[in-house]
Amino acid sequence: MAAIISVHAQFPKNVTPNTEHDLDPTNWEWKKFLAFPVTRLNDLRLSLKPYKWIRYATGIVLGARGQLSREHDSLNPLPIDYDTPLSTVSVDLYYHTTDQEKRRIFPIDPKLANTRTVTSSRTSTCRDDFCEDVEGRDGGRCVVTGDPASYCDVAHLLPHSKGDTV
């Protein structure tokens, strides 16, 4: 069986719309939310320090800064050694965030449910061919999972303000 690096993060059990997250530790639970096939990460060579890349990707997806650790129950978990090569066996990692960062989780538009909010579905010329450009660049497959492009949604991992180039 191929080695997988599974990343777990804490998510609130109860969320009340339009309020800050309840930071009581009993309101948070560990959930597996990302999995990286080690062979795929090695093939892609996204970084000379792949655990740093995994931490970066996790922070982008979650919307909060944190540290990866093999521990989940410790009050002061030791971060993993980000300079080591990828494990050759499956590993569970835990993405620890501070209370301040937990407040940032789920960075969705707070006016999402407001039907009076006007949004535009018009695409800009430079983004019209985004899906096709990404599929062409990545050979018609997801760079993380290896799934065919038809199973995936194309998304910017970096803000558009950083540029539109594929």
mmCIF file of C-alpha atoms in Angstrom:
data_model
loop_
_atom_site.group_PDB
_atom_site.id
_atom_site.type_symbol
_atom_site.label_atom_id
_atom_site.label_comp_id
_atom_site.label_asym_id
_atom_site.label_seq_id
_atom_site.Cartn_x
_atom_site.Cartn_y
_atom_site.Cartn_z
ATOM 1 C CA MET A 1 0.000 0.000 0.000
ATOM 2 C CA ALA A 2 1.308 3.447 -0.931
ATOM 3 C CA ALA A 3 2.391 5.789 1.855
ATOM 4 C CA ILE A 4 0.013 8.679 2.584
ATOM 5 C CA ILE A 5 0.642 11.758 4.693
ATOM 6 C CA SER A 6 -2.676 12.620 6.345
ATOM 7 C CA VAL A 7 -3.118 16.082 7.834
ATOM 8 C CA HIS A 8 -5.610 16.622 10.646
ATOM 9 C CA ALA A 9 -6.813 19.968 11.960
ATOM 10 C CA GLN A 10 -9.130 21.078 14.718
ATOM 11 C CA PHE A 11 -12.569 22.282 13.713
ATOM 12 C CA PRO A 12 -15.337 23.639 15.956
ATOM 13 C CA LYS A 13 -18.150 21.212 16.780
ATOM 14 C CA ASN A 14 -20.665 24.054 17.055
ATOM 15 C CA VAL A 15 -20.661 27.179 14.929
ATOM 16 C CA THR A 16 -23.076 30.051 15.399
ATOM 17 C CA PRO A 17 -23.413 32.272 12.315
ATOM 18 C CA ASN A 18 -22.236 35.863 12.712
ATOM 19 C CA THR A 19 -20.392 35.165 15.970
ATOM 20 C CA GLU A 20 -16.786 34.364 16.806
ATOM 21 C CA HIS A 21 -15.888 30.717 17.271
ATOM 22 C CA ASP A 22 -16.254 29.343 20.796
ATOM 23 C CA LEU A 23 -12.601 28.745 21.700
ATOM 24 C CA ASP A 24 -13.385 26.392 24.584
ATOM 25 C CA PRO A 25 -11.183 23.323 23.906
ATOM 26 C CA THR A 26 -14.189 21.012 24.359
ATOM 27 C CA ASN A 27 -15.804 22.666 21.314
ATOM 28 C CA TRP A 28 -12.964 21.602 18.985
ATOM 29 C CA GLU A 29 -12.292 18.195 17.469
ATOM 30 C CA TRP A 30 -9.595 16.764 15.219
ATOM 31 C CA LYS A 31 -10.693 15.976 11.671
ATOM 32 C CA LYS A 32 -8.626 14.553 8.847
ATOM 33 C CA PHE A 33 -8.955 17.008 5.991
ATOM 34 C CA LEU A 34 -5.982 16.575 3.643
ATOM 35 C CA ALA A 35 -4.111 13.530 2.365
ATOM 36 C CA PHE A 36 -0.953 13.578 0.266
ATOM 37 C CA PRO A 37 0.320 10.450 -1.523
ATOM 38 C CA VAL A 38 4.077 10.375 -0.827
ATOM 39 C CA THR A 39 4.933 9.024 -4.293
ATOM 40 C CA ARG A 40 3.011 11.891 -5.902
ATOM 41 C CA LEU A 41 4.764 14.514 -3.753
ATOM 42 C CA ASN A 42 8.124 12.970 -4.643
ATOM 43 C CA ASP A 43 7.240 12.937 -8.357
ATOM 44 C CA LEU A 44 6.091 16.574 -8.332
ATOM 45 C CA ARG A 45 9.129 17.865 -6.418
ATOM 46 C CA LEU A 46 7.189 20.915 -5.260
ATOM 47 C CA SER A 47 9.797 21.832 -2.684
ATOM 48 C CA LEU A 48 13.213 20.848 -1.396
ATOM 49 C CA LYS A 49 11.547 20.811 2.031
ATOM 50 C CA PRO A 50 8.267 18.962 1.406
ATOM 51 C CA TYR A 51 7.019 19.169 4.999
ATOM 52 C CA LYS A 52 7.270 22.961 4.774
ATOM 53 C CA TRP A 53 5.229 22.815 1.556
ATOM 54 C CA ILE A 54 2.613 20.626 3.289
ATOM 55 C CA ARG A 55 2.420 23.154 6.141
ATOM 56 C CA TYR A 56 2.051 25.983 3.608
ATOM 57 C CA ALA A 57 -0.672 24.149 1.622
ATOM 58 C CA THR A 58 -2.521 23.302 4.835
ATOM 59 C CA GLY A 59 -2.457 26.932 5.950
ATOM 60 C CA ILE A 60 -3.782 28.084 2.573
ATOM 61 C CA VAL A 61 -6.659 25.592 2.610
ATOM 62 C CA LEU A 62 -7.533 26.185 6.266
ATOM 63 C CA GLY A 63 -6.956 29.933 6.231
ATOM 64 C CA ALA A 64 -4.876 29.890 9.403
ATOM 65 C CA ARG A 65 -1.184 29.633 10.302
ATOM 66 C CA GLY A 66 0.022 26.693 12.296
ATOM 67 C CA GLN A 67 2.651 24.042 12.914
ATOM 68 C CA LEU A 68 2.689 20.375 11.968
ATOM 69 C CA SER A 69 3.295 17.822 14.694
ATOM 70 C CA ARG A 70 2.957 14.081 15.142
ATOM 71 C CA GLU A 71 1.288 14.807 18.505
ATOM 72 C CA HIS A 72 -2.320 15.848 18.926
ATOM 73 C CA ASP A 73 -3.058 15.685 22.666
ATOM 74 C CA SER A 74 -0.046 17.585 24.021
ATOM 75 C CA LEU A 75 -0.449 21.135 25.358
ATOM 76 C CA ASN A 76 2.933 22.041 23.837
ATOM 77 C CA PRO A 77 3.346 19.755 20.820
ATOM 78 C CA LEU A 78 6.771 19.544 19.252
ATOM 79 C CA PRO A 79 6.795 20.658 15.616
ATOM 80 C CA ILE A 80 8.078 18.101 13.146
ATOM 81 C CA ASP A 81 11.537 18.554 11.671
ATOM 82 C CA TYR A 82 10.703 20.408 8.464
ATOM 83 C CA ASP A 83 14.121 19.609 7.004
ATOM 84 C CA THR A 84 13.661 15.824 6.916
ATOM 85 C CA PRO A 85 12.763 13.913 3.761
ATOM 86 C CA LEU A 86 9.241 12.531 3.385
ATOM 87 C CA SER A 87 8.349 9.419 5.324
ATOM 88 C CA THR A 88 8.267 6.150 3.399
ATOM 89 C CA VAL A 89 5.342 4.916 5.516
ATOM 90 C CA SER A 90 1.936 6.474 6.109
ATOM 91 C CA VAL A 91 1.971 9.241 8.713
ATOM 92 C CA ASP A 92 -0.699 11.232 10.556
ATOM 93 C CA LEU A 93 0.235 14.862 11.150
ATOM 94 C CA TYR A 94 -1.677 17.381 13.241
ATOM 95 C CA TYR A 95 -1.886 21.062 12.316
ATOM 96 C CA HIS A 96 -1.805 23.056 15.550
ATOM 97 C CA THR A 97 -3.034 26.645 15.568
ATOM 98 C CA THR A 98 -3.247 29.291 18.255
ATOM 99 C CA ASP A 99 -6.582 30.596 19.509
ATOM 100 C CA GLN A 100 -5.949 33.774 17.530
ATOM 101 C CA GLU A 101 -5.552 31.712 14.339
ATOM 102 C CA LYS A 102 -8.601 29.576 15.171
ATOM 103 C CA ARG A 103 -10.661 32.763 14.907
ATOM 104 C CA ARG A 104 -9.568 32.959 11.232
ATOM 105 C CA ILE A 105 -10.731 29.473 10.248
ATOM 106 C CA PHE A 106 -13.517 29.449 7.648
ATOM 107 C CA PRO A 107 -12.610 32.772 6.037
ATOM 108 C CA ILE A 108 -15.836 32.953 4.017
ATOM 109 C CA ASP A 109 -17.640 36.133 3.054
ATOM 110 C CA PRO A 110 -19.661 37.173 6.129
ATOM 111 C CA LYS A 111 -22.313 38.604 3.790
ATOM 112 C CA LEU A 112 -22.697 35.325 1.900
ATOM 113 C CA ALA A 113 -26.289 34.809 3.060
ATOM 114 C CA ASN A 114 -27.264 38.431 2.406
ATOM 115 C CA THR A 115 -29.489 38.304 -0.689
ATOM 116 C CA ARG A 116 -29.175 42.072 -1.111
ATOM 117 C CA THR A 117 -25.440 41.774 -1.727
ATOM 118 C CA VAL A 118 -24.630 42.231 -5.396
ATOM 119 C CA THR A 119 -21.944 40.044 -6.906
ATOM 120 C CA SER A 120 -20.789 39.663 -10.461
ATOM 121 C CA SER A 121 -20.404 36.398 -12.342
ATOM 122 C CA ARG A 122 -18.580 38.088 -15.226
ATOM 123 C CA THR A 123 -15.100 36.738 -15.863
ATOM 124 C CA SER A 124 -12.191 38.853 -16.950
ATOM 125 C CA THR A 125 -10.454 38.204 -20.247
ATOM 126 C CA CYS A 126 -7.315 36.982 -18.501
ATOM 127 C CA ARG A 127 -9.342 34.381 -16.549
ATOM 128 C CA ASP A 128 -11.594 33.147 -19.369
ATOM 129 C CA ASP A 129 -9.250 30.277 -20.249
ATOM 130 C CA PHE A 130 -8.053 29.571 -16.708
ATOM 131 C CA CYS A 131 -9.442 26.006 -16.524
ATOM 132 C CA GLU A 132 -8.059 25.057 -19.916
ATOM 133 C CA ASP A 133 -4.684 26.646 -19.139
ATOM 134 C CA VAL A 134 -4.375 24.751 -15.848
ATOM 135 C CA GLU A 135 -5.427 21.448 -17.464
ATOM 136 C CA GLY A 136 -2.852 21.960 -20.210
ATOM 137 C CA ARG A 137 -0.115 22.838 -17.757
ATOM 138 C CA ASP A 138 -0.858 19.888 -15.475
ATOM 139 C CA GLY A 139 -1.461 17.280 -18.167
ATOM 140 C CA GLY A 140 -5.191 16.979 -17.484
ATOM 141 C CA ARG A 141 -4.688 15.725 -13.906
ATOM 142 C CA CYS A 142 -4.850 17.190 -10.385
ATOM 143 C CA VAL A 143 -1.305 17.938 -9.213
ATOM 144 C CA VAL A 144 -2.111 16.876 -5.641
ATOM 145 C CA THR A 145 -4.320 13.793 -6.006
ATOM 146 C CA GLY A 146 -3.507 12.670 -9.542
ATOM 147 C CA ASP A 147 -7.237 12.428 -10.342
ATOM 148 C CA PRO A 148 -8.415 13.240 -13.888
ATOM 149 C CA ALA A 149 -9.244 16.922 -14.379
ATOM 150 C CA SER A 150 -12.897 16.060 -15.009
ATOM 151 C CA TYR A 151 -13.169 15.064 -11.307
ATOM 152 C CA CYS A 152 -11.645 18.292 -10.044
ATOM 153 C CA ASP A 153 -12.341 21.992 -9.694
ATOM 154 C CA VAL A 154 -9.635 24.464 -10.652
ATOM 155 C CA ALA A 155 -8.793 26.942 -7.911
ATOM 156 C CA HIS A 156 -6.247 29.634 -7.160
ATOM 157 C CA LEU A 157 -4.215 28.753 -4.078
ATOM 158 C CA LEU A 158 -2.742 32.247 -4.058
ATOM 159 C CA PRO A 159 -4.787 35.454 -4.186
ATOM 160 C CA HIS A 160 -5.463 36.946 -7.605
ATOM 161 C CA SER A 161 -3.573 40.037 -6.409
ATOM 162 C CA LYS A 162 -0.389 37.947 -6.703
ATOM 163 C CA GLY A 163 -1.012 37.584 -10.437
ATOM 164 C CA ASP A 164 -3.127 35.651 -12.911
ATOM 165 C CA THR A 165 -0.423 33.637 -14.615
ATOM 166 C CA VAL A 166 -0.888 29.875 -14.600
#
